[in-house]
Amino acid sequence: VGGHNYDIGGLVGYNDSLISIASATGKVSSGHDSGSTGGLVGYNDGRINRAHATGEVIGGNDSTDIGGLVGANNNGRIKLVYATGDVRVSYGSYDIGGLVGKNIADSSYNSRIEQAYAMGNVRVGANSGEVGGLVGFSYNGEIKLVYASGDVRVGRDSNDIGGGGGRKDGGSAFNSRGEEAHAQGGGCGGRGRGGNGRGGAARERGGGGGDGS
């Protein structure tokens, strides 16, 4: 699957209903200045339940909202899912995650990710930001019972990088309870507001650390 604009998914480009017991295995790629690209769904404001994606996801430079499973989750519910494919995005890109690129909600808990994991590595070029092994950027959403195991590597002059989450504003923290978050490989937590800050996962290996804001 390939494209150059928005809402590009290995199974569905835009979902505002229910996807259940589904999978996608092929590589998904988007060109420059693209957004909302995912291994299964590009843009989700519906529900995704019991689904997975195993293909590699590739984004061009100056792209946003790229994820191994879902590119952008806006007031959507995602449960019992996983992604195993690597995510590779070129320079100048934001909101990149091994599972979900961006997770946002109009009000707290309208957007939810639970019982989910990502195993792929995340590679992003220079001058990028909000990159995570699980979620790149989360605002007002709830994330719990999650796991990320892939390495996260970005180019120079990048910010808000973490093995679990790149940046989180408001909502429920990645590690609101000790058993809820586990990242290994690239460290955890880039920058958080309203939750926990750097080094934000319950258990971390190979990185992390710092202070919250």
PDB file of C-alpha atoms in Angstrom:
ATOM      1  CA  VAL A   1       0.000   0.000   0.000  1.00  0.00           C
ATOM      2  CA  GLY A   2       1.375   3.411  -0.885  1.00  0.00           C
ATOM      3  CA  GLY A   3       0.241   7.020  -1.009  1.00  0.00           C
ATOM      4  CA  HIS A   4       1.320  10.643  -0.832  1.00  0.00           C
ATOM      5  CA  ASN A   5      -1.419  12.394   1.126  1.00  0.00           C
ATOM      6  CA  TYR A   6      -3.425  11.451   4.241  1.00  0.00           C
ATOM      7  CA  ASP A   7      -5.326   8.539   5.761  1.00  0.00           C
ATOM      8  CA  ILE A   8      -3.228   5.661   4.438  1.00  0.00           C
ATOM      9  CA  GLY A   9      -3.653   2.239   6.047  1.00  0.00           C
ATOM     10  CA  GLY A  10      -2.726  -1.351   5.352  1.00  0.00           C
ATOM     11  CA  LEU A  11      -6.379  -2.349   5.752  1.00  0.00           C
ATOM     12  CA  VAL A  12      -8.459   0.850   6.018  1.00  0.00           C
ATOM     13  CA  GLY A  13      -7.537   4.466   5.389  1.00  0.00           C
ATOM     14  CA  TYR A  14     -10.231   6.086   7.585  1.00  0.00           C
ATOM     15  CA  ASN A  15     -12.260   4.260  10.230  1.00  0.00           C
ATOM     16  CA  ASP A  16     -15.249   5.764  12.058  1.00  0.00           C
ATOM     17  CA  SER A  17     -17.023   2.499  12.868  1.00  0.00           C
ATOM     18  CA  LEU A  18     -15.848  -0.887  14.225  1.00  0.00           C
ATOM     19  CA  ILE A  19     -12.929  -3.004  13.074  1.00  0.00           C
ATOM     20  CA  SER A  20     -12.756  -6.337  14.899  1.00  0.00           C
ATOM     21  CA  ILE A  21     -10.703  -9.519  14.443  1.00  0.00           C
ATOM     22  CA  ALA A  22      -8.627  -8.029  11.653  1.00  0.00           C
ATOM     23  CA  SER A  23      -5.046  -8.016  10.430  1.00  0.00           C
ATOM     24  CA  ALA A  24      -2.756  -6.503   7.817  1.00  0.00           C
ATOM     25  CA  THR A  25       0.595  -7.934   6.750  1.00  0.00           C
ATOM     26  CA  GLY A  26       1.829  -5.797   3.860  1.00  0.00           C
ATOM     27  CA  LYS A  27       4.246  -2.859   3.831  1.00  0.00           C
ATOM     28  CA  VAL A  28       2.623   0.578   3.991  1.00  0.00           C
ATOM     29  CA  SER A  29       4.412   3.639   2.659  1.00  0.00           C
ATOM     30  CA  SER A  30       3.590   7.319   2.312  1.00  0.00           C
ATOM     31  CA  GLY A  31       5.400  10.082   0.458  1.00  0.00           C
ATOM     32  CA  HIS A  32       6.649  13.489   1.558  1.00  0.00           C
ATOM     33  CA  ASP A  33       4.336  15.812   3.512  1.00  0.00           C
ATOM     34  CA  SER A  34       1.995  12.928   4.298  1.00  0.00           C
ATOM     35  CA  GLY A  35       0.023  12.216   7.439  1.00  0.00           C
ATOM     36  CA  SER A  36      -2.136   9.664   9.267  1.00  0.00           C
ATOM     37  CA  THR A  37      -0.385   6.557   7.997  1.00  0.00           C
ATOM     38  CA  GLY A  38      -0.669   3.220   9.812  1.00  0.00           C
ATOM     39  CA  GLY A  39       0.050  -0.450   9.304  1.00  0.00           C
ATOM     40  CA  LEU A  40      -3.651  -1.267   9.784  1.00  0.00           C
ATOM     41  CA  VAL A  41      -5.573   2.042   9.805  1.00  0.00           C
ATOM     42  CA  GLY A  42      -4.504   5.518   8.796  1.00  0.00           C
ATOM     43  CA  TYR A  43      -6.986   7.606  10.827  1.00  0.00           C
ATOM     44  CA  ASN A  44      -9.276   6.187  13.524  1.00  0.00           C
ATOM     45  CA  ASP A  45     -12.152   7.836  15.346  1.00  0.00           C
ATOM     46  CA  GLY A  46     -14.081   4.602  15.745  1.00  0.00           C
ATOM     47  CA  ARG A  47     -13.203   1.350  17.506  1.00  0.00           C
ATOM     48  CA  ILE A  48     -10.513  -1.217  16.796  1.00  0.00           C
ATOM     49  CA  ASN A  49     -10.649  -4.483  18.725  1.00  0.00           C
ATOM     50  CA  ARG A  50      -8.568  -7.659  18.438  1.00  0.00           C
ATOM     51  CA  ALA A  51      -6.434  -6.584  15.524  1.00  0.00           C
ATOM     52  CA  HIS A  52      -2.782  -6.514  14.488  1.00  0.00           C
ATOM     53  CA  ALA A  53      -0.380  -5.364  11.807  1.00  0.00           C
ATOM     54  CA  THR A  54       2.948  -6.964  10.949  1.00  0.00           C
ATOM     55  CA  GLY A  55       4.164  -4.987   7.952  1.00  0.00           C
ATOM     56  CA  GLU A  56       6.774  -2.240   7.857  1.00  0.00           C
ATOM     57  CA  VAL A  57       5.489   1.350   7.803  1.00  0.00           C
ATOM     58  CA  ILE A  58       7.517   3.968   5.919  1.00  0.00           C
ATOM     59  CA  GLY A  59       6.968   7.727   5.844  1.00  0.00           C
ATOM     60  CA  GLY A  60       8.613  10.445   3.773  1.00  0.00           C
ATOM     61  CA  ASN A  61      10.142  13.650   5.067  1.00  0.00           C
ATOM     62  CA  ASP A  62       7.993  16.321   6.768  1.00  0.00           C
ATOM     63  CA  SER A  63       5.340  13.748   7.634  1.00  0.00           C
ATOM     64  CA  THR A  64       3.090  13.516  10.707  1.00  0.00           C
ATOM     65  CA  ASP A  65       1.058  10.897  12.554  1.00  0.00           C
ATOM     66  CA  ILE A  66       2.770   7.677  11.505  1.00  0.00           C
ATOM     67  CA  GLY A  67       2.241   4.457  13.498  1.00  0.00           C
ATOM     68  CA  GLY A  68       2.882   0.744  13.228  1.00  0.00           C
ATOM     69  CA  LEU A  69      -0.833   0.047  13.718  1.00  0.00           C
ATOM     70  CA  VAL A  70      -2.660   3.392  13.542  1.00  0.00           C
ATOM     71  CA  GLY A  71      -1.410   6.750  12.333  1.00  0.00           C
ATOM     72  CA  ALA A  72      -3.812   8.995  14.265  1.00  0.00           C
ATOM     73  CA  ASN A  73      -6.331   7.941  16.933  1.00  0.00           C
ATOM     74  CA  ASN A  74      -8.802  10.811  17.506  1.00  0.00           C
ATOM     75  CA  ASN A  75     -11.468  10.056  20.122  1.00  0.00           C
ATOM     76  CA  GLY A  76     -11.164   6.400  19.158  1.00  0.00           C
ATOM     77  CA  ARG A  77     -10.939   3.212  21.222  1.00  0.00           C
ATOM     78  CA  ILE A  78      -8.186   0.685  20.567  1.00  0.00           C
ATOM     79  CA  LYS A  79      -8.033  -2.560  22.547  1.00  0.00           C
ATOM     80  CA  LEU A  80      -6.318  -5.952  22.342  1.00  0.00           C
ATOM     81  CA  VAL A  81      -4.025  -4.982  19.485  1.00  0.00           C
ATOM     82  CA  TYR A  82      -0.374  -5.203  18.511  1.00  0.00           C
ATOM     83  CA  ALA A  83       2.087  -4.183  15.832  1.00  0.00           C
ATOM     84  CA  THR A  84       5.377  -5.928  15.035  1.00  0.00           C
ATOM     85  CA  GLY A  85       6.636  -4.127  11.937  1.00  0.00           C
ATOM     86  CA  ASP A  86       9.378  -1.483  11.978  1.00  0.00           C
ATOM     87  CA  VAL A  87       8.462   2.167  11.479  1.00  0.00           C
ATOM     88  CA  ARG A  88      10.891   4.258   9.390  1.00  0.00           C
ATOM     89  CA  VAL A  89      10.287   7.934   8.682  1.00  0.00           C
ATOM     90  CA  SER A  90      12.495  10.583   7.065  1.00  0.00           C
ATOM     91  CA  TYR A  91      13.624  13.936   8.490  1.00  0.00           C
ATOM     92  CA  GLY A  92      11.452  16.782   9.743  1.00  0.00           C
ATOM     93  CA  SER A  93       8.647  14.493  10.924  1.00  0.00           C
ATOM     94  CA  TYR A  94       6.510  14.498  14.079  1.00  0.00           C
ATOM     95  CA  ASP A  95       4.217  12.227  16.071  1.00  0.00           C
ATOM     96  CA  ILE A  96       5.736   8.856  15.174  1.00  0.00           C
ATOM     97  CA  GLY A  97       5.043   5.696  17.222  1.00  0.00           C
ATOM     98  CA  GLY A  98       5.642   1.982  17.050  1.00  0.00           C
ATOM     99  CA  LEU A  99       1.920   1.417  17.654  1.00  0.00           C
ATOM    100  CA  VAL A 100       0.152   4.794  17.279  1.00  0.00           C
ATOM    101  CA  GLY A 101       1.577   8.058  16.004  1.00  0.00           C
ATOM    102  CA  LYS A 102      -0.851  10.452  17.699  1.00  0.00           C
ATOM    103  CA  ASN A 103      -3.508   9.708  20.347  1.00  0.00           C
ATOM    104  CA  ILE A 104      -5.769  12.696  21.059  1.00  0.00           C
ATOM    105  CA  ALA A 105      -9.156  13.332  22.654  1.00  0.00           C
ATOM    106  CA  ASP A 106     -11.539  16.285  22.931  1.00  0.00           C
ATOM    107  CA  SER A 107     -11.970  15.449  26.616  1.00  0.00           C
ATOM    108  CA  SER A 108     -10.182  13.050  28.937  1.00  0.00           C
ATOM    109  CA  TYR A 109     -10.625   9.319  28.249  1.00  0.00           C
ATOM    110  CA  ASN A 110     -12.611   9.704  25.012  1.00  0.00           C
ATOM    111  CA  SER A 111      -9.504   8.349  23.321  1.00  0.00           C
ATOM    112  CA  ARG A 112      -8.211   5.082  24.744  1.00  0.00           C
ATOM    113  CA  ILE A 113      -5.473   2.556  24.060  1.00  0.00           C
ATOM    114  CA  GLU A 114      -5.366  -0.516  26.288  1.00  0.00           C
ATOM    115  CA  GLN A 115      -3.996  -4.045  26.317  1.00  0.00           C
ATOM    116  CA  ALA A 116      -1.655  -3.290  23.450  1.00  0.00           C
ATOM    117  CA  TYR A 117       1.990  -3.715  22.505  1.00  0.00           C
ATOM    118  CA  ALA A 118       4.509  -2.818  19.829  1.00  0.00           C
ATOM    119  CA  MET A 119       7.630  -4.817  18.979  1.00  0.00           C
ATOM    120  CA  GLY A 120       9.034  -3.028  15.952  1.00  0.00           C
ATOM    121  CA  ASN A 121      11.986  -0.643  15.898  1.00  0.00           C
ATOM    122  CA  VAL A 122      11.345   3.045  15.233  1.00  0.00           C
ATOM    123  CA  ARG A 123      13.795   5.035  13.095  1.00  0.00           C
ATOM    124  CA  VAL A 124      13.244   8.727  12.361  1.00  0.00           C
ATOM    125  CA  GLY A 125      15.454  11.273  10.613  1.00  0.00           C
ATOM    126  CA  ALA A 126      16.896  14.543  11.889  1.00  0.00           C
ATOM    127  CA  ASN A 127      14.915  17.590  13.023  1.00  0.00           C
ATOM    128  CA  SER A 128      12.002  15.455  14.147  1.00  0.00           C
ATOM    129  CA  GLY A 129      10.056  15.196  17.375  1.00  0.00           C
ATOM    130  CA  GLU A 130       7.466  13.401  19.528  1.00  0.00           C
ATOM    131  CA  VAL A 131       8.684   9.909  18.717  1.00  0.00           C
ATOM    132  CA  GLY A 132       7.937   6.843  20.861  1.00  0.00           C
ATOM    133  CA  GLY A 133       8.277   3.083  20.753  1.00  0.00           C
ATOM    134  CA  LEU A 134       4.559   2.856  21.526  1.00  0.00           C
ATOM    135  CA  VAL A 135       2.967   6.310  21.004  1.00  0.00           C
ATOM    136  CA  GLY A 136       4.542   9.462  19.608  1.00  0.00           C
ATOM    137  CA  PHE A 137       2.189  12.076  21.079  1.00  0.00           C
ATOM    138  CA  SER A 138      -0.817  11.684  23.389  1.00  0.00           C
ATOM    139  CA  TYR A 139      -3.174  14.446  24.496  1.00  0.00           C
ATOM    140  CA  ASN A 140      -6.046  13.883  26.964  1.00  0.00           C
ATOM    141  CA  GLY A 141      -6.175  10.179  26.168  1.00  0.00           C
ATOM    142  CA  GLU A 142      -5.973   7.110  28.368  1.00  0.00           C
ATOM    143  CA  ILE A 143      -3.199   4.582  27.812  1.00  0.00           C
ATOM    144  CA  LYS A 144      -2.923   1.503  30.007  1.00  0.00           C
ATOM    145  CA  LEU A 145      -1.694  -2.082  30.071  1.00  0.00           C
ATOM    146  CA  VAL A 146       0.746  -1.474  27.249  1.00  0.00           C
ATOM    147  CA  TYR A 147       4.180  -2.690  26.235  1.00  0.00           C
ATOM    148  CA  ALA A 148       6.882  -1.608  23.800  1.00  0.00           C
ATOM    149  CA  SER A 149      10.057  -3.580  23.091  1.00  0.00           C
ATOM    150  CA  GLY A 150      11.622  -2.027  19.996  1.00  0.00           C
ATOM    151  CA  ASP A 151      14.564   0.376  19.845  1.00  0.00           C
ATOM    152  CA  VAL A 152      13.908   4.042  19.102  1.00  0.00           C
ATOM    153  CA  ARG A 153      16.527   6.024  17.173  1.00  0.00           C
ATOM    154  CA  VAL A 154      16.281   9.508  15.729  1.00  0.00           C
ATOM    155  CA  GLY A 155      18.580  11.897  13.929  1.00  0.00           C
ATOM    156  CA  ARG A 156      20.188  15.070  15.275  1.00  0.00           C
ATOM    157  CA  ASP A 157      18.279  18.120  16.536  1.00  0.00           C
ATOM    158  CA  SER A 158      15.227  16.079  17.504  1.00  0.00           C
ATOM    159  CA  ASN A 159      13.151  16.295  20.705  1.00  0.00           C
ATOM    160  CA  ASP A 160      10.623  14.476  22.892  1.00  0.00           C
ATOM    161  CA  ILE A 161      11.911  10.965  22.286  1.00  0.00           C
ATOM    162  CA  GLY A 162      11.100   7.842  24.342  1.00  0.00           C
ATOM    163  CA  GLY A 163      10.827   4.063  24.211  1.00  0.00           C
ATOM    164  CA  GLY A 164       7.285   4.165  25.602  1.00  0.00           C
ATOM    165  CA  GLY A 165       5.939   7.564  24.635  1.00  0.00           C
ATOM    166  CA  GLY A 166       7.420  10.637  23.050  1.00  0.00           C
ATOM    167  CA  ARG A 167       5.206  13.334  24.560  1.00  0.00           C
ATOM    168  CA  LYS A 168       2.107  13.180  26.724  1.00  0.00           C
ATOM    169  CA  ASP A 169      -0.171  16.067  27.723  1.00  0.00           C
ATOM    170  CA  GLY A 170      -3.039  15.449  30.155  1.00  0.00           C
ATOM    171  CA  GLY A 171      -5.125  12.307  30.512  1.00  0.00           C
ATOM    172  CA  SER A 172      -3.969   9.119  32.183  1.00  0.00           C
ATOM    173  CA  ALA A 173      -0.227   8.615  32.515  1.00  0.00           C
ATOM    174  CA  PHE A 174       1.623   5.751  30.872  1.00  0.00           C
ATOM    175  CA  ASN A 175       2.668   4.564  34.317  1.00  0.00           C
ATOM    176  CA  SER A 176      -0.350   5.581  36.389  1.00  0.00           C
ATOM    177  CA  ARG A 177       0.078   2.197  38.075  1.00  0.00           C
ATOM    178  CA  GLY A 178       3.235   0.162  38.290  1.00  0.00           C
ATOM    179  CA  GLU A 179       1.971  -2.659  36.095  1.00  0.00           C
ATOM    180  CA  GLU A 180       0.591  -0.544  33.296  1.00  0.00           C
ATOM    181  CA  ALA A 181       3.622   0.319  31.209  1.00  0.00           C
ATOM    182  CA  HIS A 182       6.747  -1.539  30.242  1.00  0.00           C
ATOM    183  CA  ALA A 183       9.271  -0.465  27.653  1.00  0.00           C
ATOM    184  CA  GLN A 184      12.621  -1.996  26.930  1.00  0.00           C
ATOM    185  CA  GLY A 185      15.222  -1.010  24.391  1.00  0.00           C
ATOM    186  CA  GLY A 186      15.257   2.733  23.844  1.00  0.00           C
ATOM    187  CA  GLY A 187      14.194   4.087  27.225  1.00  0.00           C
ATOM    188  CA  CYS A 188      10.840   5.543  28.218  1.00  0.00           C
ATOM    189  CA  GLY A 189       9.061   8.844  28.232  1.00  0.00           C
ATOM    190  CA  GLY A 190      10.104  11.894  26.270  1.00  0.00           C
ATOM    191  CA  ARG A 191       8.264  14.805  27.837  1.00  0.00           C
ATOM    192  CA  GLY A 192       5.019  14.829  29.764  1.00  0.00           C
ATOM    193  CA  ARG A 193       2.585  17.376  31.094  1.00  0.00           C
ATOM    194  CA  GLY A 194      -0.296  16.367  33.309  1.00  0.00           C
ATOM    195  CA  GLY A 195       1.215  12.917  33.790  1.00  0.00           C
ATOM    196  CA  ASN A 196       4.761  11.751  34.344  1.00  0.00           C
ATOM    197  CA  GLY A 197       7.802  13.110  32.573  1.00  0.00           C
ATOM    198  CA  ARG A 198      11.023  11.668  31.344  1.00  0.00           C
ATOM    199  CA  GLY A 199      11.837   8.115  32.262  1.00  0.00           C
ATOM    200  CA  GLY A 200       8.077   7.659  32.587  1.00  0.00           C
ATOM    201  CA  ALA A 201       7.529   3.915  32.288  1.00  0.00           C
ATOM    202  CA  ALA A 202       7.123   1.600  35.223  1.00  0.00           C
ATOM    203  CA  ARG A 203      10.121  -0.500  34.214  1.00  0.00           C
ATOM    204  CA  GLU A 204      12.742   0.473  31.695  1.00  0.00           C
ATOM    205  CA  ARG A 205      15.894  -0.980  30.216  1.00  0.00           C
ATOM    206  CA  GLY A 206      18.535   0.581  28.079  1.00  0.00           C
ATOM    207  CA  GLY A 207      17.847   4.293  28.617  1.00  0.00           C
ATOM    208  CA  GLY A 208      15.331   6.769  29.961  1.00  0.00           C
ATOM    209  CA  GLY A 209      15.756   9.020  32.917  1.00  0.00           C
ATOM    210  CA  GLY A 210      15.414  12.710  33.531  1.00  0.00           C
ATOM    211  CA  ASP A 211      12.911  14.942  35.206  1.00  0.00           C
ATOM    212  CA  GLY A 212       9.242  15.544  34.544  1.00  0.00           C
ATOM    213  CA  SER A 213       7.687  18.875  33.644  1.00  0.00           C
TER     214      SER A 213
END
